mmCIF file of C-alpha atoms and ligand atoms in Angstrom:
data_model
loop_
_atom_site.group_PDB
_atom_site.id
_atom_site.type_symbol
_atom_site.label_atom_id
_atom_site.label_comp_id
_atom_site.label_asym_id
_atom_site.label_seq_id
_atom_site.Cartn_x
_atom_site.Cartn_y
_atom_site.Cartn_z
ATOM 1 C CA MET A 1 16.607 5.742 -16.130
ATOM 2 C CA GLU A 2 16.376 3.457 -19.133
ATOM 3 C CA LYS A 3 15.191 0.844 -16.660
ATOM 4 C CA LEU A 4 11.896 2.696 -16.099
ATOM 5 C CA ILE A 5 9.045 0.853 -17.731
ATOM 6 C CA SER A 6 7.310 4.162 -18.524
ATOM 7 C CA SER A 7 10.268 5.247 -20.640
ATOM 8 C CA LYS A 8 10.032 2.241 -22.940
ATOM 9 C CA HIS A 9 7.744 3.066 -25.830
ATOM 10 C CA ASN A 10 5.822 0.841 -28.208
ATOM 11 C CA ILE A 11 6.784 -2.397 -26.533
ATOM 12 C CA GLN A 12 5.380 -5.173 -28.730
ATOM 13 C CA HIS A 13 6.468 -8.130 -26.611
ATOM 14 C CA VAL A 14 7.116 -8.640 -22.934
ATOM 15 C CA PRO A 15 10.904 -8.537 -22.477
ATOM 16 C CA GLU A 16 12.372 -11.799 -21.215
ATOM 17 C CA SER A 17 13.372 -10.276 -17.869
ATOM 18 C CA TYR A 18 9.711 -9.449 -17.065
ATOM 19 C CA ILE A 19 8.307 -12.919 -17.783
ATOM 20 C CA LEU A 20 7.422 -14.503 -14.462
ATOM 21 C CA PRO A 21 8.028 -18.169 -13.675
ATOM 22 C CA PRO A 22 4.863 -20.168 -14.478
ATOM 23 C CA GLU A 23 3.935 -20.761 -10.816
ATOM 24 C CA ILE A 24 3.456 -17.069 -10.069
ATOM 25 C CA ARG A 25 2.164 -15.902 -13.446
ATOM 26 C CA PRO A 26 -1.383 -14.606 -13.294
ATOM 27 C CA GLY A 27 -2.234 -16.520 -16.483
ATOM 28 C CA ARG A 28 -5.398 -16.087 -18.467
ATOM 29 C CA ALA A 29 -7.972 -17.533 -16.069
ATOM 30 C CA ALA A 30 -10.719 -15.015 -15.305
ATOM 31 C CA ILE A 31 -10.491 -13.719 -11.729
ATOM 32 C CA PRO A 32 -13.909 -13.227 -10.113
ATOM 33 C CA SER A 33 -14.571 -9.703 -8.982
ATOM 34 C CA CYS A 34 -15.086 -9.620 -5.284
ATOM 35 C CA LYS A 35 -18.509 -8.443 -4.237
ATOM 36 C CA SER A 36 -17.959 -9.583 -0.682
ATOM 37 C CA ILE A 37 -15.135 -7.251 0.387
ATOM 38 C CA PRO A 38 -17.184 -4.674 2.284
ATOM 39 C CA VAL A 39 -17.826 -1.194 0.950
ATOM 40 C CA ILE A 40 -18.371 0.895 4.059
ATOM 41 C CA ASP A 41 -20.272 4.155 3.619
ATOM 42 C CA LEU A 42 -19.273 6.820 6.128
ATOM 43 C CA HIS A 43 -22.236 9.016 5.095
ATOM 44 C CA GLY A 44 -19.919 11.927 5.762
ATOM 45 C CA ASN A 45 -20.693 11.545 9.443
ATOM 46 C CA ILE A 46 -18.929 9.118 11.669
ATOM 47 C CA ASP A 47 -20.616 9.872 14.942
ATOM 48 C CA SER A 48 -24.185 9.216 13.840
ATOM 49 C CA ASN A 49 -23.622 5.471 13.724
ATOM 50 C CA ARG A 50 -20.275 4.966 15.343
ATOM 51 C CA GLN A 51 -20.974 1.573 16.903
ATOM 52 C CA ASP A 52 -22.153 0.103 13.652
ATOM 53 C CA LEU A 53 -19.124 1.507 11.854
ATOM 54 C CA VAL A 54 -16.688 0.101 14.409
ATOM 55 C CA GLN A 55 -18.272 -3.295 14.023
ATOM 56 C CA ARG A 56 -18.180 -3.262 10.230
ATOM 57 C CA ILE A 57 -14.546 -2.162 10.129
ATOM 58 C CA MET A 58 -13.542 -4.856 12.611
ATOM 59 C CA GLU A 59 -15.416 -7.565 10.720
ATOM 60 C CA ALA A 60 -13.859 -6.518 7.411
ATOM 61 C CA GLY A 61 -10.404 -6.303 9.002
ATOM 62 C CA GLN A 62 -10.776 -9.751 10.514
ATOM 63 C CA GLU A 63 -12.174 -11.511 7.532
ATOM 64 C CA PHE A 64 -10.514 -9.835 4.554
ATOM 65 C CA GLY A 65 -7.931 -7.415 5.908
ATOM 66 C CA PHE A 66 -9.400 -5.042 3.312
ATOM 67 C CA PHE A 67 -12.418 -2.790 2.870
ATOM 68 C CA GLN A 68 -13.451 0.126 0.700
ATOM 69 C CA LEU A 69 -14.631 3.430 2.086
ATOM 70 C CA THR A 70 -17.117 5.807 0.443
ATOM 71 C CA ASN A 71 -18.384 9.260 1.494
ATOM 72 C CA HIS A 72 -15.241 9.599 3.550
ATOM 73 C CA GLY A 73 -15.051 13.393 3.343
ATOM 74 C CA VAL A 74 -12.007 13.710 1.071
ATOM 75 C CA PRO A 75 -13.359 15.769 -1.861
ATOM 76 C CA GLU A 76 -13.999 13.942 -5.115
ATOM 77 C CA GLU A 77 -12.079 16.594 -6.998
ATOM 78 C CA LEU A 78 -8.974 16.064 -4.838
ATOM 79 C CA MET A 79 -9.186 12.269 -5.272
ATOM 80 C CA LYS A 80 -9.268 12.661 -9.054
ATOM 81 C CA GLU A 81 -6.581 15.346 -9.186
ATOM 82 C CA THR A 82 -4.241 13.185 -7.128
ATOM 83 C CA VAL A 83 -4.382 10.269 -9.545
ATOM 84 C CA LYS A 84 -4.139 12.666 -12.486
ATOM 85 C CA VAL A 85 -1.052 14.369 -11.102
ATOM 86 C CA ALA A 86 0.538 10.955 -10.529
ATOM 87 C CA GLU A 87 -0.222 9.921 -14.080
ATOM 88 C CA GLU A 88 1.140 13.190 -15.473
ATOM 89 C CA PHE A 89 4.353 12.835 -13.517
ATOM 90 C CA PHE A 90 5.083 9.379 -14.915
ATOM 91 C CA GLN A 91 4.168 10.475 -18.421
ATOM 92 C CA LEU A 92 6.720 13.313 -18.415
ATOM 93 C CA PRO A 93 9.645 12.963 -20.805
ATOM 94 C CA VAL A 94 12.481 10.974 -19.251
ATOM 95 C CA GLU A 95 14.732 14.019 -18.844
ATOM 96 C CA ASP A 96 12.140 15.764 -16.657
ATOM 97 C CA LYS A 97 12.052 12.855 -14.211
ATOM 98 C CA ALA A 98 15.763 12.053 -14.283
ATOM 99 C CA SER A 99 16.758 13.996 -11.171
ATOM 100 C CA PHE A 100 14.433 11.863 -9.027
ATOM 101 C CA TYR A 101 15.676 8.521 -10.279
ATOM 102 C CA SER A 102 17.854 6.733 -7.759
ATOM 103 C CA GLU A 103 18.944 3.219 -6.916
ATOM 104 C CA ASP A 104 19.533 4.168 -3.308
ATOM 105 C CA PRO A 105 16.515 3.174 -1.183
ATOM 106 C CA ARG A 106 17.514 5.754 1.456
ATOM 107 C CA ARG A 107 16.941 8.650 -0.934
ATOM 108 C CA GLY A 108 14.157 10.903 0.463
ATOM 109 C CA CYS A 109 12.150 11.378 -2.713
ATOM 110 C CA ARG A 110 12.886 8.520 -5.021
ATOM 111 C CA LEU A 111 11.803 7.427 -8.457
ATOM 112 C CA SER A 112 12.486 3.776 -9.160
ATOM 113 C CA THR A 113 11.090 0.833 -11.030
ATOM 114 C CA SER A 114 9.887 -2.670 -10.187
ATOM 115 C CA ILE A 115 10.959 -3.543 -6.607
ATOM 116 C CA ASP A 116 14.705 -4.110 -6.413
ATOM 117 C CA TYR A 117 15.697 -3.931 -10.056
ATOM 118 C CA ASP A 118 19.380 -4.712 -9.727
ATOM 119 C CA HIS A 119 19.028 -7.708 -7.443
ATOM 120 C CA GLU A 120 15.731 -9.348 -8.337
ATOM 121 C CA LYS A 121 15.501 -12.320 -10.713
ATOM 122 C CA VAL A 122 12.531 -10.991 -12.602
ATOM 123 C CA HIS A 123 11.124 -7.488 -12.889
ATOM 124 C CA PHE A 124 7.660 -6.175 -12.180
ATOM 125 C CA TRP A 125 5.701 -3.942 -14.521
ATOM 126 C CA ARG A 126 5.575 -0.755 -12.498
ATOM 127 C CA ASP A 127 7.371 2.502 -11.865
ATOM 128 C CA ASN A 128 7.210 4.092 -8.450
ATOM 129 C CA LEU A 129 7.755 7.473 -6.851
ATOM 130 C CA ARG A 130 7.811 7.600 -3.063
ATOM 131 C CA HIS A 131 8.472 10.223 -0.446
ATOM 132 C CA HIS A 132 7.672 11.019 3.150
ATOM 133 C CA CYS A 133 4.922 13.539 3.931
ATOM 134 C CA ARG A 134 5.294 14.322 7.614
ATOM 135 C CA PRO A 135 5.933 16.892 8.816
ATOM 136 C CA LEU A 136 4.971 18.340 5.450
ATOM 137 C CA GLU A 137 7.314 21.341 5.642
ATOM 138 C CA ASP A 138 10.336 19.068 6.163
ATOM 139 C CA HIS A 139 9.656 17.079 3.012
ATOM 140 C CA VAL A 140 7.689 19.091 0.480
ATOM 141 C CA GLY A 141 10.845 20.847 -0.723
ATOM 142 C CA GLU A 142 12.147 17.534 -2.123
ATOM 143 C CA TRP A 143 9.022 16.735 -4.132
ATOM 144 C CA PRO A 144 8.588 17.259 -7.884
ATOM 145 C CA THR A 145 7.581 20.710 -9.178
ATOM 146 C CA ASN A 146 6.557 19.288 -12.510
ATOM 147 C CA PRO A 147 3.557 18.904 -12.888
ATOM 148 C CA THR A 148 3.444 22.413 -11.431
ATOM 149 C CA ARG A 149 0.584 21.576 -9.061
ATOM 150 C CA TYR A 150 2.275 18.433 -7.713
ATOM 151 C CA ARG A 151 3.204 19.869 -4.321
ATOM 152 C CA GLU A 152 -0.112 21.579 -3.756
ATOM 153 C CA VAL A 153 -2.286 18.623 -4.752
ATOM 154 C CA ILE A 154 -0.240 15.877 -3.110
ATOM 155 C CA GLY A 155 0.338 18.045 -0.017
ATOM 156 C CA ASN A 156 -3.393 18.683 0.473
ATOM 157 C CA TYR A 157 -4.160 15.084 -0.271
ATOM 158 C CA ALA A 158 -1.583 13.808 2.230
ATOM 159 C CA VAL A 159 -3.074 15.930 5.025
ATOM 160 C CA ARG A 160 -6.638 14.800 4.311
ATOM 161 C CA VAL A 161 -5.713 11.144 4.012
ATOM 162 C CA ARG A 162 -3.712 11.241 7.209
ATOM 163 C CA GLU A 163 -6.679 12.742 9.079
ATOM 164 C CA LEU A 164 -8.907 10.013 7.717
ATOM 165 C CA SER A 165 -6.372 7.321 8.642
ATOM 166 C CA LEU A 166 -6.270 8.590 12.228
ATOM 167 C CA VAL A 167 -10.068 8.504 12.418
ATOM 168 C CA LEU A 168 -9.976 4.890 11.230
ATOM 169 C CA LEU A 169 -7.320 4.068 13.814
ATOM 170 C CA ASP A 170 -9.536 5.599 16.543
ATOM 171 C CA LEU A 171 -12.430 3.412 15.440
ATOM 172 C CA ILE A 172 -10.130 0.381 15.405
ATOM 173 C CA CYS A 173 -8.997 1.249 18.932
ATOM 174 C CA GLU A 174 -12.602 1.135 20.040
ATOM 175 C CA GLY A 175 -13.147 -2.106 18.188
ATOM 176 C CA LEU A 176 -10.152 -3.729 19.866
ATOM 177 C CA GLY A 177 -11.209 -2.345 23.239
ATOM 178 C CA ILE A 178 -7.789 -0.825 23.939
ATOM 179 C CA GLU A 179 -6.943 2.616 25.372
ATOM 180 C CA SER A 180 -8.154 5.460 23.167
ATOM 181 C CA GLY A 181 -5.232 7.236 21.549
ATOM 182 C CA TYR A 182 -3.204 4.011 21.500
ATOM 183 C CA PHE A 183 -1.970 4.666 17.960
ATOM 184 C CA GLU A 184 -1.078 8.303 18.539
ATOM 185 C CA GLY A 185 2.595 9.141 18.842
ATOM 186 C CA GLY A 186 5.311 6.843 17.512
ATOM 187 C CA LEU A 187 3.067 4.117 16.142
ATOM 188 C CA SER A 188 1.555 6.410 13.500
ATOM 189 C CA ARG A 189 4.306 9.016 13.260
ATOM 190 C CA LEU A 190 5.305 8.560 9.627
ATOM 191 C CA GLN A 191 3.383 8.876 6.414
ATOM 192 C CA MET A 192 4.884 7.634 3.179
ATOM 193 C CA MET A 193 3.233 8.484 -0.122
ATOM 194 C CA SER A 194 3.863 5.943 -2.834
ATOM 195 C CA LEU A 195 2.750 6.665 -6.388
ATOM 196 C CA ASN A 196 2.575 3.708 -8.741
ATOM 197 C CA TYR A 197 2.381 3.649 -12.502
ATOM 198 C CA TYR A 198 1.563 0.477 -14.405
ATOM 199 C CA PRO A 199 1.789 1.092 -18.175
ATOM 200 C CA PRO A 200 -0.180 -1.111 -20.582
ATOM 201 C CA CYS A 201 1.518 -4.469 -20.969
ATOM 202 C CA PRO A 202 1.508 -6.462 -24.221
ATOM 203 C CA ASP A 203 0.783 -9.737 -22.412
ATOM 204 C CA PRO A 204 -0.703 -9.357 -18.904
ATOM 205 C CA ALA A 205 -0.805 -13.150 -18.465
ATOM 206 C CA LEU A 206 2.995 -13.236 -18.145
ATOM 207 C CA THR A 207 3.647 -10.317 -15.801
ATOM 208 C CA LEU A 208 2.597 -8.633 -12.582
ATOM 209 C CA GLY A 209 2.663 -4.980 -11.562
ATOM 210 C CA LEU A 210 3.386 -6.040 -7.988
ATOM 211 C CA PRO A 211 3.897 -9.581 -6.673
ATOM 212 C CA LYS A 212 1.972 -11.141 -3.819
ATOM 213 C CA HIS A 213 2.767 -9.202 -0.627
ATOM 214 C CA ALA A 214 1.194 -7.738 2.484
ATOM 215 C CA ASP A 215 2.133 -4.243 3.604
ATOM 216 C CA PRO A 216 4.521 -4.002 6.581
ATOM 217 C CA ASN A 217 3.126 -0.762 8.064
ATOM 218 C CA LEU A 218 0.149 0.059 10.317
ATOM 219 C CA ILE A 219 -2.606 0.984 7.884
ATOM 220 C CA THR A 220 -2.679 1.690 4.147
ATOM 221 C CA VAL A 221 -5.129 3.948 2.320
ATOM 222 C CA LEU A 222 -5.075 3.515 -1.447
ATOM 223 C CA ASN A 223 -6.605 5.672 -4.150
ATOM 224 C CA GLN A 224 -6.750 3.221 -7.027
ATOM 225 C CA GLY A 225 -8.425 5.538 -9.533
ATOM 226 C CA ALA A 226 -10.773 4.014 -12.074
ATOM 227 C CA VAL A 227 -8.637 1.278 -13.640
ATOM 228 C CA PRO A 228 -8.826 -2.204 -12.072
ATOM 229 C CA GLY A 229 -5.704 -4.211 -11.241
ATOM 230 C CA LEU A 230 -5.669 -4.933 -7.502
ATOM 231 C CA GLN A 231 -6.361 -8.500 -6.354
ATOM 232 C CA VAL A 232 -6.675 -9.801 -2.812
ATOM 233 C CA LEU A 233 -5.913 -13.328 -1.659
ATOM 234 C CA LYS A 234 -8.744 -14.880 0.322
ATOM 235 C CA ASP A 235 -8.826 -18.580 1.253
ATOM 236 C CA GLU A 236 -6.054 -19.267 -1.281
ATOM 237 C CA LYS A 237 -8.030 -17.659 -4.106
ATOM 238 C CA TRP A 238 -7.457 -14.349 -5.861
ATOM 239 C CA LEU A 239 -10.335 -11.889 -5.900
ATOM 240 C CA ALA A 240 -10.369 -8.721 -7.987
ATOM 241 C CA LEU A 241 -11.051 -5.579 -6.000
ATOM 242 C CA GLU A 242 -12.991 -3.528 -8.533
ATOM 243 C CA PRO A 243 -12.748 0.255 -8.319
ATOM 244 C CA VAL A 244 -15.749 1.947 -6.707
ATOM 245 C CA PRO A 245 -15.964 5.609 -7.801
ATOM 246 C CA ASN A 246 -14.213 7.921 -5.337
ATOM 247 C CA ALA A 247 -13.715 5.177 -2.786
ATOM 248 C CA PHE A 248 -10.565 4.482 -0.844
ATOM 249 C CA VAL A 249 -9.241 0.968 -0.472
ATOM 250 C CA VAL A 250 -8.088 0.466 3.107
ATOM 251 C CA ASN A 251 -5.955 -2.416 4.282
ATOM 252 C CA ILE A 252 -4.399 -3.599 7.505
ATOM 253 C CA GLY A 253 -0.596 -3.767 7.648
ATOM 254 C CA HIS A 254 1.591 -6.305 9.461
ATOM 255 C CA ALA A 255 2.248 -3.914 12.368
ATOM 256 C CA LEU A 256 -1.485 -3.625 13.045
ATOM 257 C CA GLN A 257 -1.957 -7.367 12.778
ATOM 258 C CA VAL A 258 0.635 -7.805 15.515
ATOM 259 C CA ILE A 259 -0.718 -5.016 17.761
ATOM 260 C CA SER A 260 -4.223 -6.494 17.426
ATOM 261 C CA ASN A 261 -2.749 -9.883 18.365
ATOM 262 C CA GLY A 262 -4.089 -11.371 15.166
ATOM 263 C CA MET A 263 -7.630 -9.989 15.496
ATOM 264 C CA LEU A 264 -7.031 -7.965 12.342
ATOM 265 C CA ARG A 265 -5.399 -9.536 9.341
ATOM 266 C CA SER A 266 -2.794 -8.124 6.957
ATOM 267 C CA ALA A 267 -3.969 -9.783 3.764
ATOM 268 C CA GLU A 268 -1.805 -10.601 0.786
ATOM 269 C CA HIS A 269 -2.517 -8.778 -2.437
ATOM 270 C CA ARG A 270 -0.981 -8.285 -5.874
ATOM 271 C CA VAL A 271 -1.400 -6.061 -8.915
ATOM 272 C CA VAL A 272 -2.078 -7.382 -12.398
ATOM 273 C CA THR A 273 -1.399 -5.400 -15.554
ATOM 274 C CA ASN A 274 -3.700 -4.803 -18.490
ATOM 275 C CA ALA A 275 -3.082 -4.492 -22.206
ATOM 276 C CA PHE A 276 -4.994 -1.308 -22.900
ATOM 277 C CA VAL A 277 -4.699 1.525 -20.408
ATOM 278 C CA ALA A 278 -2.097 2.838 -18.030
ATOM 279 C CA ARG A 279 -3.034 2.577 -14.346
ATOM 280 C CA ALA A 280 -1.855 5.139 -11.797
ATOM 281 C CA THR A 281 -2.467 4.624 -8.078
ATOM 282 C CA VAL A 282 -1.549 6.631 -4.995
ATOM 283 C CA THR A 283 -0.904 4.847 -1.727
ATOM 284 C CA SER A 284 -0.550 6.430 1.698
ATOM 285 C CA PHE A 285 1.217 4.265 4.253
ATOM 286 C CA ILE A 286 0.851 5.258 7.893
ATOM 287 C CA GLN A 287 3.871 3.721 9.537
ATOM 288 C CA PRO A 288 5.544 3.563 12.952
ATOM 289 C CA SER A 289 8.771 5.433 13.637
ATOM 290 C CA ASN A 290 11.854 3.223 13.390
ATOM 291 C CA ASP A 291 12.335 2.916 17.125
ATOM 292 C CA SER A 292 8.700 1.994 17.887
ATOM 293 C CA LEU A 293 8.202 -1.224 19.727
ATOM 294 C CA ILE A 294 5.568 -3.340 18.001
ATOM 295 C CA GLY A 295 3.877 -6.054 20.003
ATOM 296 C CA PRO A 296 0.394 -7.236 20.960
ATOM 297 C CA ALA A 297 -1.409 -4.499 22.946
ATOM 298 C CA THR A 298 -1.079 -5.298 26.638
ATOM 299 C CA LEU A 299 -4.763 -4.797 27.381
ATOM 300 C CA LEU A 300 -5.737 -7.264 24.692
ATOM 301 C CA VAL A 301 -3.401 -9.926 25.944
ATOM 302 C CA ASP A 302 -4.268 -9.413 29.602
ATOM 303 C CA ARG A 303 -7.945 -9.616 28.873
ATOM 304 C CA CYS A 304 -8.401 -12.564 26.697
ATOM 305 C CA SER A 305 -5.517 -14.326 25.133
ATOM 306 C CA LEU A 306 -1.909 -15.358 24.986
ATOM 307 C CA PRO A 307 0.361 -13.147 22.931
ATOM 308 C CA LEU A 308 0.795 -14.548 19.440
ATOM 309 C CA TYR A 309 3.901 -12.470 18.677
ATOM 310 C CA ARG A 310 7.011 -11.389 20.493
ATOM 311 C CA PRO A 311 7.622 -7.616 20.431
ATOM 312 C CA PHE A 312 10.125 -6.156 17.984
ATOM 313 C CA ARG A 313 11.470 -2.786 16.917
ATOM 314 C CA TYR A 314 9.853 -1.573 13.718
ATOM 315 C CA ASP A 315 13.181 -1.022 11.916
ATOM 316 C CA GLU A 316 14.334 -4.524 12.864
ATOM 317 C CA PHE A 317 11.127 -5.865 11.291
ATOM 318 C CA LEU A 318 11.595 -3.809 8.112
ATOM 319 C CA ARG A 319 14.999 -5.396 7.599
ATOM 320 C CA THR A 320 13.719 -8.936 8.031
ATOM 321 C CA TYR A 321 10.575 -8.114 5.990
ATOM 322 C CA ILE A 322 12.695 -7.261 2.951
ATOM 323 C CA LYS A 323 14.920 -10.292 3.363
ATOM 324 C CA ASP A 324 11.994 -12.662 3.946
ATOM 325 C CA ALA A 325 10.222 -11.259 0.893
ATOM 326 C CA GLN A 326 13.301 -12.075 -1.202
ATOM 327 C CA ASP A 327 13.461 -15.579 0.242
ATOM 328 C CA GLY A 328 9.709 -16.134 -0.127
ATOM 329 C CA LYS A 329 9.123 -16.544 3.631
ATOM 330 C CA PRO A 330 6.098 -15.175 5.525
ATOM 331 C CA PRO A 331 7.459 -12.029 7.218
ATOM 332 C CA LEU A 332 5.738 -12.460 10.598
ATOM 333 C CA LYS A 333 6.731 -16.093 11.023
ATOM 334 C CA GLN A 334 9.955 -15.426 12.909
ATOM 335 C CA TYR A 335 8.090 -13.238 15.426
ATOM 336 C CA GLU A 336 5.347 -15.746 16.163
ATOM 337 C CA ILE A 337 5.212 -17.365 19.573
ATOM 338 C CA SER A 338 4.405 -21.022 19.241
ATOM 339 C CA GLN A 339 1.203 -21.890 21.094
ATOM 340 C CA THR A 340 2.024 -25.456 22.066
HETATM 341 C C1 OGA B 1 1.238 -1.181 -2.593
HETATM 342 C C2 OGA B 1 0.067 -1.791 -3.267
HETATM 343 C C3 OGA B 1 -1.710 -1.557 -4.888
HETATM 344 C C4 OGA B 1 -2.058 -0.846 -6.155
HETATM 345 O O1 OGA B 1 1.688 -0.101 -3.058
HETATM 346 O O2 OGA B 1 1.707 -1.770 -1.596
HETATM 347 O O3 OGA B 1 -0.315 -2.864 -2.900
HETATM 348 O O4 OGA B 1 -3.149 -1.121 -6.662
HETATM 349 N N1 OGA B 1 -0.526 -1.100 -4.272
HETATM 350 O O5 OGA B 1 -1.247 -0.039 -6.645
HETATM 351 NI NI1 NI B 2 0.517 -3.339 -0.955
#
């Protein structure tokens, strides 16, 4: 528990164990805010301009691996409440969060800090609460009851965000030209909610909230609230993804990159800290069941190209993803088929 960054108060200096090696420190250079990552307006109605939408999502997914989504139908009030509930949870006194703290990654509803605190060389400036959401009734009983509205707000939010994610996956199906319903079933079975808390940091130049990574799952829908911090790597340069009010940030995961045979890109991103305000974010990961076979969609490969990846079981990939991340290797590398 004393490891949680949110339970350290009045930190005047960055502790030694959080100071990153110079080559991965964000430093003080100003990061341009990215005006080019598309903001796609759903106008609350997908069917009125479906073709256009499919095209914009595909272009964004190909070029950036990221886009933002406005007028997506999830009520503004629920978006705000979700981030507020997350913030309130992390700001509870340590004793009220203690029962959720665990160093066992298999724990169903788990509060932890950084990434792998006991094994990593340097720590990251974030606390995290994560739990599964599907089926809701199997999991909600493990979630916090303090704040008292946690289960209600996060439960409603999870359902709405999952519906939206499935709509996006349908549009992506159309964009890829593969069978409709391709992502239904095992490929999108699981939904993990991950709540992040990045307290103010005395020297943001020396630390990161999260290091450079791409998400392993199918598709990620992030509610980043109003405080900036997310940066996306594009052509070797970091771009700041500024919050747009009530927008979701959507990004393609590794599994979807593989299924799309590289047509969609799982882009690397990181989180920087700031010296003044705490940042709470809520991430929904739609992920395949462990036994799902992930490989380029057959129709795609038959139609136009050679497969770029060999198929793998999702749980096999998760194991190598974690190990490769520790060793600093690109996680899809070992599944690539060489094209010589
Ligand atoms: C993540 C992530 C971004 C953020 O949880 O994988 O990239 O801004 N989060 O919290
Ligand atoms: Ni991420």
